[in-house]
Short mmCIF file of C-alpha atoms and ligand atoms in Angstrom, two decimals:
data_model
loop_
_atom_site.label_atom_id
_atom_site.label_comp_id
_atom_site.label_asym_id
_atom_site.label_seq_id
_atom_site.Cartn_x
_atom_site.Cartn_y
_atom_site.Cartn_z
CA MET B 151 106.42 107.10 112.27
CA LEU B 152 106.50 103.65 114.07
CA VAL B 153 104.00 101.01 112.89
CA ARG B 154 104.04 98.89 116.06
CA GLY B 155 103.04 95.39 117.05
CA GLY B 156 101.83 94.03 113.78
CA ARG B 157 102.57 90.70 111.91
CA VAL B 158 104.85 91.86 109.18
CA VAL B 159 104.50 89.72 106.15
CA ASP B 160 106.98 90.37 103.37
CA PRO B 161 107.70 87.72 100.82
CA THR B 162 110.83 89.54 99.56
CA GLN B 163 112.80 89.28 102.71
CA PRO B 164 111.22 86.63 103.41
CA LEU B 165 109.56 87.68 106.82
CA ASP B 166 106.42 86.59 108.56
CA ALA B 167 106.87 87.49 112.23
CA MET B 168 105.83 90.12 114.81
CA ARG B 169 107.96 93.35 114.09
CA ASP B 170 107.79 97.16 114.25
CA VAL B 171 108.47 99.11 111.15
CA ARG B 172 109.99 102.69 111.38
CA ILE B 173 109.46 104.99 108.61
CA SER B 174 111.24 108.18 108.03
CA ASN B 175 111.21 110.69 105.10
CA GLY B 176 108.92 108.39 103.23
CA VAL B 177 111.24 105.50 103.43
CA VAL B 178 111.42 102.26 105.50
CA VAL B 179 114.38 102.78 107.77
CA GLU B 180 114.18 100.06 110.43
CA ILE B 181 112.30 96.84 110.96
CA GLY B 182 112.92 95.24 114.42
CA GLU B 183 111.37 93.87 117.44
CA HIS B 184 110.24 96.17 120.30
CA LEU B 185 111.40 99.37 118.96
CA ASP B 186 110.98 102.51 120.99
CA ALA B 187 109.26 105.45 119.69
CA ARG B 188 111.35 108.40 119.42
CA ASP B 189 110.53 111.86 120.70
CA GLY B 190 107.43 113.14 118.92
CA GLU B 191 107.37 110.15 116.64
CA PRO B 192 103.76 109.17 115.79
CA VAL B 193 102.91 105.56 116.52
CA VAL B 194 100.47 103.51 114.48
CA ASP B 195 99.08 100.65 116.67
CA ALA B 196 99.02 97.55 114.36
CA VAL B 197 98.48 95.02 117.16
CA GLY B 198 96.23 92.20 115.73
CA ALA B 199 96.79 93.35 112.23
CA ILE B 200 99.01 92.36 109.40
CA VAL B 201 101.45 94.72 108.00
CA ALA B 202 102.53 94.14 104.39
CA PRO B 203 104.28 95.87 101.46
CA GLY B 204 101.62 98.28 99.85
CA PHE B 205 99.26 96.48 97.55
CA ILE B 206 99.54 97.31 93.62
CA ASP B 207 96.51 96.93 91.43
CA MET B 208 97.90 96.61 88.10
CA HIS B 209 94.56 96.92 86.29
CA VAL B 210 92.24 99.74 86.90
CA HIS B 211 90.19 102.29 84.89
CA LEU B 212 90.42 105.71 86.42
CA ARG B 213 88.49 107.20 83.48
CA GLU B 214 90.41 110.54 83.21
CA PRO B 215 90.76 112.23 80.83
CA GLY B 216 87.33 111.98 79.38
CA PHE B 217 84.80 110.20 81.66
CA PRO B 218 84.78 112.08 85.00
CA GLU B 219 81.17 111.19 85.60
CA LYS B 220 82.26 107.56 85.88
CA GLU B 221 85.50 108.08 88.06
CA THR B 222 88.17 110.68 88.52
CA ILE B 223 91.85 110.41 89.43
CA ALA B 224 90.77 111.81 92.94
CA THR B 225 87.87 109.39 93.49
CA GLY B 226 89.53 106.39 91.91
CA THR B 227 92.84 106.76 93.80
CA LEU B 228 90.91 107.32 97.11
CA ALA B 229 88.96 104.06 96.46
CA ALA B 230 92.36 102.51 95.91
CA LEU B 231 93.64 103.80 99.26
CA ARG B 232 90.52 102.55 101.06
CA GLY B 233 90.78 99.10 99.22
CA GLY B 234 94.53 98.89 100.47
CA PHE B 235 96.26 99.73 97.40
CA THR B 236 99.16 102.17 97.47
CA ALA B 237 99.64 102.10 93.68
CA VAL B 238 97.47 101.44 90.61
CA ALA B 239 98.24 101.07 86.90
CA CYS B 240 95.50 102.72 84.92
CA MET B 241 94.28 101.50 81.48
CA PRO B 242 94.36 103.66 78.32
CA ASN B 243 90.58 103.33 77.36
CA THR B 244 90.13 107.14 78.29
CA ASN B 245 89.10 109.97 75.96
CA PRO B 246 91.50 110.74 74.30
CA ALA B 247 93.14 107.19 74.73
CA LEU B 248 96.60 107.13 76.32
CA ASP B 249 98.25 106.80 73.08
CA ALA B 250 100.43 109.83 72.67
CA PRO B 251 102.97 111.53 75.11
CA GLU B 252 100.89 114.75 75.20
CA VAL B 253 97.98 112.76 76.52
CA LEU B 254 100.19 111.18 79.10
CA ALA B 255 101.64 114.68 79.97
CA ARG B 256 97.95 115.85 80.57
CA LEU B 257 97.25 112.70 82.71
CA ALA B 258 100.40 113.42 84.78
CA GLU B 259 99.21 116.86 85.57
CA ILE B 260 95.97 115.58 86.89
CA VAL B 261 97.67 112.90 88.88
CA ALA B 262 100.04 115.49 90.26
CA ARG B 263 97.07 117.50 91.43
CA ASP B 264 94.59 114.99 92.66
CA ALA B 265 96.02 111.36 93.13
CA ARG B 266 96.03 109.93 96.56
CA CYS B 267 98.16 106.95 95.65
CA ARG B 268 100.80 106.35 93.13
CA VAL B 269 99.56 105.93 89.47
CA TYR B 270 101.38 104.33 86.65
CA PRO B 271 99.90 104.74 83.25
CA VAL B 272 99.44 101.87 80.71
CA GLY B 273 99.93 103.26 77.27
CA ALA B 274 97.94 102.09 74.18
CA ILE B 275 99.31 99.53 71.72
CA THR B 276 97.47 101.06 68.83
CA ARG B 277 96.57 104.70 68.04
CA GLU B 278 93.08 105.36 69.50
CA ARG B 279 92.98 101.71 70.46
CA LYS B 280 91.62 101.02 67.07
CA GLY B 281 93.83 97.93 66.32
CA ALA B 282 95.35 99.33 63.10
CA GLU B 283 98.48 101.40 63.85
CA PRO B 284 101.05 100.79 66.51
CA THR B 285 101.92 103.70 68.92
CA ASP B 286 105.32 105.22 69.49
CA PHE B 287 106.25 102.93 72.35
CA ALA B 288 109.68 104.57 73.13
CA ALA B 289 108.07 108.04 73.37
CA LEU B 290 105.13 106.69 75.48
CA ALA B 291 107.71 105.04 77.82
CA ARG B 292 109.54 108.29 78.23
CA ALA B 293 106.30 109.95 79.03
CA GLY B 294 105.73 107.47 81.95
CA ALA B 295 103.94 104.40 80.45
CA VAL B 296 105.07 101.25 82.36
CA ALA B 297 103.21 98.83 80.15
CA PHE B 298 101.13 98.69 76.99
CA SER B 299 97.59 97.38 76.18
CA ASP B 300 94.56 98.09 74.20
CA ASP B 301 92.56 96.83 77.25
CA GLY B 302 88.78 96.96 76.57
CA ASN B 303 89.51 95.89 73.06
CA THR B 304 91.66 93.01 71.73
CA VAL B 305 94.16 93.86 69.00
CA MET B 306 92.33 91.62 66.52
CA ASN B 307 94.92 91.85 63.64
CA ALA B 308 97.67 89.51 64.48
CA ARG B 309 99.88 91.12 61.97
CA VAL B 310 99.45 94.54 63.60
CA LEU B 311 100.10 92.87 67.06
CA ARG B 312 103.26 91.24 65.92
CA ASP B 313 104.53 94.32 64.26
CA ALA B 314 103.87 96.27 67.47
CA ALA B 315 105.68 93.62 69.62
CA LEU B 316 108.80 93.78 67.35
CA ARG B 317 108.83 97.65 67.45
CA ALA B 318 108.45 97.52 71.36
CA ALA B 319 110.99 94.80 71.78
CA ASP B 320 113.61 97.03 73.28
CA VAL B 321 111.08 99.22 75.40
CA PRO B 322 110.85 97.70 78.84
CA GLY B 323 107.10 97.79 79.40
CA VAL B 324 105.17 94.57 79.16
CA PHE B 325 102.36 93.94 76.73
CA ILE B 326 99.12 93.08 78.36
CA SER B 327 96.48 91.26 76.47
CA HIS B 328 92.79 91.75 76.56
CA ALA B 329 91.68 88.30 75.23
CA GLU B 330 88.36 88.21 73.56
CA ASP B 331 88.01 87.18 69.88
CA GLU B 332 85.51 89.87 68.65
CA HIS B 333 83.99 87.46 66.01
CA LEU B 334 83.46 84.56 68.43
CA LYS B 335 82.14 87.06 70.90
CA GLY B 336 79.61 88.59 68.57
CA ASP B 337 76.97 90.63 70.51
CA ALA B 338 77.30 88.51 73.56
CA VAL B 339 76.30 90.07 76.96
CA MET B 340 77.42 87.22 79.15
CA HIS B 341 79.20 83.69 79.07
CA GLU B 342 77.74 81.09 76.76
CA GLY B 343 76.55 78.20 78.64
CA ALA B 344 73.62 76.61 80.44
CA VAL B 345 72.74 79.86 82.00
CA SER B 346 72.83 82.06 78.89
CA ARG B 347 70.70 79.47 77.18
CA ALA B 348 68.18 79.41 80.07
CA LEU B 349 67.99 83.03 80.16
CA GLY B 350 67.87 83.51 76.32
CA LEU B 351 70.81 85.93 76.24
CA PRO B 352 73.57 85.91 73.64
CA GLY B 353 76.71 84.38 75.15
CA SER B 354 80.38 84.49 74.38
CA PRO B 355 82.07 81.16 74.58
CA ALA B 356 85.17 80.28 76.50
CA VAL B 357 87.03 79.42 73.42
CA ALA B 358 86.85 83.27 72.36
CA GLU B 359 89.32 83.85 75.20
CA ASP B 360 91.40 80.70 74.74
CA VAL B 361 92.30 81.34 71.03
CA ILE B 362 93.44 84.89 71.71
CA VAL B 363 95.66 83.86 74.77
CA ALA B 364 97.05 81.04 72.76
CA ARG B 365 97.82 83.48 69.75
CA ASP B 366 99.32 86.31 71.93
CA LEU B 367 101.51 83.82 73.84
CA LEU B 368 102.86 82.58 70.58
CA ILE B 369 103.52 86.08 69.18
CA GLY B 370 105.15 86.88 72.57
CA ALA B 371 107.49 83.85 72.30
CA GLU B 372 108.33 84.55 68.61
CA THR B 373 108.94 88.35 69.03
CA GLY B 374 110.76 88.09 72.37
CA LYS B 375 108.26 90.66 73.78
CA ARG B 376 107.49 90.26 77.53
CA TRP B 377 103.77 89.44 77.83
CA HIS B 378 100.98 89.34 80.49
CA ILE B 379 97.53 88.16 80.14
CA ALA B 380 94.91 90.41 81.87
CA HIS B 381 91.89 89.06 83.71
CA LEU B 382 92.36 85.44 82.54
CA SER B 383 89.09 83.64 83.14
CA THR B 384 88.95 80.11 81.45
CA ARG B 385 90.44 76.77 82.00
CA GLY B 386 91.51 76.81 78.42
CA ALA B 387 93.51 80.07 78.68
CA LEU B 388 95.24 78.45 81.81
CA GLU B 389 96.09 75.41 79.71
CA ALA B 390 97.38 77.58 76.93
CA LEU B 391 99.58 79.46 79.50
CA GLN B 392 101.00 76.27 80.90
CA HIS B 393 101.71 74.96 77.59
CA ALA B 394 103.60 78.22 76.69
CA ARG B 395 105.52 77.82 79.87
CA ALA B 396 106.42 74.24 79.33
CA HIS B 397 107.96 75.32 76.05
CA GLY B 398 110.15 78.09 77.83
CA GLY B 399 107.69 80.94 77.77
CA ALA B 400 107.80 83.49 80.48
CA ALA B 401 104.45 85.16 80.21
CA THR B 402 102.58 86.14 83.26
CA CYS B 403 98.84 86.54 84.06
CA GLU B 404 96.41 87.98 86.57
CA VAL B 405 93.18 87.08 87.92
CA THR B 406 90.28 89.19 89.22
CA PRO B 407 88.36 88.48 92.34
CA HIS B 408 85.09 88.17 90.50
CA HIS B 409 86.29 85.50 88.21
CA LEU B 410 87.65 83.43 91.09
CA LEU B 411 84.49 83.66 93.24
CA LEU B 412 81.54 84.35 90.93
CA THR B 413 79.99 82.43 87.91
CA ASP B 414 77.47 82.87 85.13
CA GLU B 415 74.78 81.66 87.67
CA THR B 416 75.39 85.19 89.43
CA ILE B 417 73.88 86.76 86.51
CA ARG B 418 70.52 85.20 87.59
CA SER B 419 70.36 87.36 90.63
CA ALA B 420 72.81 90.26 90.02
CA GLY B 421 71.82 91.02 86.46
CA ALA B 422 73.59 93.91 84.85
CA ALA B 423 75.63 94.49 88.02
CA GLY B 424 77.50 91.30 87.04
CA LYS B 425 78.04 92.24 83.38
CA VAL B 426 81.74 92.34 82.68
CA ASN B 427 84.23 91.62 79.99
CA PRO B 428 85.57 88.87 80.13
CA PRO B 429 82.20 87.58 81.45
CA LEU B 430 81.72 85.60 84.62
CA ARG B 431 82.32 82.09 83.47
CA ALA B 432 81.27 78.57 84.46
CA GLU B 433 81.87 76.99 87.85
CA ASP B 434 84.51 74.77 86.32
CA ASP B 435 86.54 77.75 85.16
CA ALA B 436 86.42 79.43 88.48
CA ARG B 437 87.57 76.23 90.26
CA ALA B 438 90.45 75.89 87.63
CA LEU B 439 91.32 79.56 88.38
CA ARG B 440 91.36 79.05 92.34
CA ASP B 441 93.56 75.85 91.64
CA ALA B 442 95.82 77.89 89.51
CA VAL B 443 96.31 80.53 92.28
CA ARG B 444 97.17 77.70 94.74
CA ASP B 445 99.62 75.96 92.34
CA GLY B 446 101.39 79.09 91.38
CA THR B 447 100.20 79.21 87.66
CA ILE B 448 98.53 82.61 88.33
CA ASP B 449 101.00 85.41 89.19
CA VAL B 450 99.01 88.39 90.10
CA PHE B 451 95.76 89.61 91.78
CA ALA B 452 94.17 92.57 89.89
CA THR B 453 90.80 93.89 90.04
CA ASP B 454 89.80 95.42 86.62
CA HIS B 455 88.16 98.20 88.67
CA ALA B 456 85.68 99.49 85.83
CA PRO B 457 83.40 102.01 87.27
CA HIS B 458 80.32 103.38 85.53
CA THR B 459 77.47 105.69 86.49
CA ALA B 460 74.40 104.28 88.02
CA ALA B 461 72.33 105.24 84.99
CA GLU B 462 74.82 103.28 82.69
CA LYS B 463 74.69 100.21 84.88
CA SER B 464 70.90 100.30 85.06
CA GLY B 465 68.56 98.50 82.73
CA ASP B 466 68.77 95.22 81.22
CA MET B 467 71.70 93.07 80.11
CA TYR B 468 71.67 94.37 76.60
CA ARG B 469 71.86 98.08 77.46
CA ALA B 470 74.00 98.18 80.79
CA ALA B 471 77.73 99.14 80.53
CA VAL B 472 80.18 96.53 80.87
CA GLY B 473 82.31 96.29 84.01
CA PHE B 474 81.98 97.12 87.73
CA THR B 475 83.98 98.55 90.52
CA GLY B 476 86.50 96.38 92.24
CA LEU B 477 89.15 98.33 94.34
CA GLU B 478 87.18 98.53 97.71
CA VAL B 479 86.12 94.95 97.56
CA ALA B 480 89.18 93.07 96.40
CA VAL B 481 91.14 92.30 99.66
CA GLY B 482 87.89 90.77 101.22
CA ALA B 483 86.82 88.98 98.11
CA TYR B 484 90.18 87.37 97.41
CA ALA B 485 90.17 86.08 100.99
CA LEU B 486 86.70 84.61 100.52
CA ALA B 487 87.56 82.99 97.25
CA LEU B 488 90.85 81.51 98.86
CA PRO B 489 90.45 81.27 102.60
CA ASP B 490 93.34 78.90 103.01
CA LEU B 491 95.99 80.72 100.87
CA PRO B 492 99.18 81.30 102.85
CA LEU B 493 99.50 84.86 103.87
CA LEU B 494 102.96 85.20 102.18
CA ARG B 495 101.52 84.00 98.86
CA PHE B 496 98.45 86.43 99.37
CA VAL B 497 100.81 89.43 99.79
CA ASP B 498 102.98 88.17 96.75
CA LEU B 499 100.06 88.21 94.66
CA LEU B 500 98.76 91.71 95.52
CA SER B 501 102.12 93.47 96.07
CA CYS B 502 105.37 91.86 95.04
CA ALA B 503 104.24 90.25 91.82
CA PRO B 504 102.49 93.29 90.28
CA ALA B 505 105.71 95.49 91.16
CA ARG B 506 107.90 92.81 89.37
CA VAL B 507 105.64 92.53 86.28
CA LEU B 508 105.38 96.28 86.02
CA GLY B 509 108.98 96.86 86.97
CA VAL B 510 107.94 99.66 89.36
CA ALA B 511 109.08 100.49 92.83
CA GLY B 512 107.39 98.91 95.84
CA GLY B 513 106.37 95.49 96.61
CA THR B 514 108.79 95.17 99.53
CA LEU B 515 109.36 96.54 102.92
CA ARG B 516 113.14 96.23 102.83
CA VAL B 517 115.09 98.89 104.53
CA GLY B 518 115.48 101.76 102.04
CA SER B 519 112.39 101.02 100.11
CA PRO B 520 109.64 103.54 99.64
CA ALA B 521 107.20 103.45 102.65
CA ASP B 522 104.21 101.99 100.97
CA VAL B 523 102.43 99.91 103.42
CA THR B 524 99.10 98.15 103.73
CA ILE B 525 97.63 97.28 107.14
CA PHE B 526 94.82 94.83 107.05
CA ALA B 527 93.11 92.25 109.37
CA GLU B 528 91.09 89.11 109.53
CA HIS B 529 87.81 90.70 110.13
CA VAL B 530 84.48 90.04 108.56
CA TRP B 531 82.39 92.85 107.10
CA THR B 532 79.69 93.34 104.77
CA VAL B 533 80.19 95.04 101.34
CA ASP B 534 77.96 98.27 101.17
CA PRO B 535 78.60 100.15 98.03
CA ALA B 536 77.07 103.23 99.68
CA GLU B 537 80.34 103.47 101.61
CA PHE B 538 82.59 103.38 98.32
CA ALA B 539 84.69 106.23 97.54
CA SER B 540 84.53 105.22 93.89
CA LYS B 541 81.80 106.82 91.82
CA GLY B 542 81.08 103.34 90.54
CA ARG B 543 78.65 101.82 93.00
CA ALA B 544 77.54 98.63 90.97
CA THR B 545 79.09 95.52 91.96
CA PRO B 546 77.88 91.88 92.19
CA PHE B 547 79.54 91.60 95.52
CA SER B 548 77.06 94.11 97.09
CA GLY B 549 75.75 92.66 100.44
CA MET B 550 78.35 89.93 100.43
CA ARG B 551 80.02 89.05 103.90
CA VAL B 552 83.88 88.91 103.37
CA PRO B 553 86.68 87.86 105.85
CA ARG B 554 89.43 90.50 105.49
CA ARG B 555 89.51 94.11 105.80
CA VAL B 556 91.95 96.93 105.15
CA LEU B 557 92.48 99.15 108.33
CA ALA B 558 95.12 101.61 106.80
CA THR B 559 97.44 102.43 103.94
CA ILE B 560 100.57 104.30 103.97
CA VAL B 561 101.83 105.93 100.79
CA GLY B 562 105.46 107.30 100.81
CA GLY B 563 105.11 107.71 104.58
CA GLU B 564 101.58 109.27 104.51
CA LEU B 565 99.01 107.51 106.60
CA TYR B 566 95.36 107.03 105.43
CA ARG B 567 93.16 105.31 107.95
CA VAL B 568 90.38 103.29 106.55
CA ALA B 569 88.91 101.81 109.71
CA PRO B 570 88.34 104.27 112.62
CA ALA B 571 89.26 101.79 115.22
CA LEU B 572 92.99 101.79 114.36
CA THR B 573 94.71 104.13 116.76
O1 DOR R 117 84.24 94.93 81.81
C1 DOR R 117 85.01 95.66 81.41
N1 DOR R 117 84.99 96.91 81.53
N2 DOR R 117 86.13 94.98 80.89
C2 DOR R 117 87.01 95.72 80.22
O2 DOR R 117 88.03 95.13 79.69
C3 DOR R 117 86.89 97.24 80.14
C4 DOR R 117 86.18 97.51 81.24
C5 DOR R 117 85.69 99.16 81.09
O3 DOR R 117 86.56 99.89 80.67
O4 DOR R 117 84.65 99.47 81.39
#
């Protein structure tokens, strides 16, 4: 296959130039100018589009095994392809949790049968994600886990977390923190601030995240375990990360599109569609996050795609499920949040950096790499959840006009066209 006429943006070479990309047997075999199609070679016209190493979303909830009414491997990975992601890492809050090799083996069977993109499992840090007993990290890694997290829950007992980090010290997978202090959070349904007070809803203060981020970075530094902060959402957590780095720490972090672009004010109009953990924060936090993307403090863009059924997302803020779908909105929403971000940096955040943090293949178009490619364009479109492949249709981005759109994804040389216009 020849992907012809696009602007190839690959921070790993580094390359930002008009080039053609030849793919053969699932691998990038040649990048050059004005390459000729060989006899019978399919040509993908990428004129006017940007051609990047395939995007990797290191934080999604695919819900299998256990919750196929919310999402399946089939629907979640199709949503990934449509959103421009050629690989995803799936979180362990399934039923059963991804806390044992047998469960990962069962997941691998479903993935082999149904997945449309690459799927990398994240193993649980504690058994049943209950925060008490560390899992067998080496066994989980052998069964395919590329990272470890109790995402959805915080490991509240610092002694358990430290013990887990020490046990996992020689296992390559990074530890990923879901940072919300349960006691400070209480029964909150949104961020604590002027809006929660005006609406009379219980709020979770920013400091509930800050204290756990600070704690986990200290435990990471002390144990030597490699660490990553999921869906970082507060100015205070950023400051904790900067402090840790100033003292030699190497932890990484990710930010979601919703925490960059939306705030607690969104809850006034979106209601339960905007209910998420950690919650949509204050404008000051969102501004700090955008600055932190620009200045390099934030490493990774990740969606926290968290689909639920329409019934679960209906009702008031107390009853509604926490989280919403993100895969099919992310590329447009990130571009809306950070319109001036250089493309090389945009691609690094969505592709190269998650590959580095997870230690997985991809994140590059260098000759010899797997042919995982995302083709996208500067094109304004309106988010319409009715068009989602995901079963999760709730999103506070519904109806929003966003300036960047995915045209096609290529996984191991297999083309999936998102926009029919691409010939
Ligand atoms: O809003 C969220 N929903 N945050 C999480 O951390 C978990 C997720 C879910 O699984 O629904």
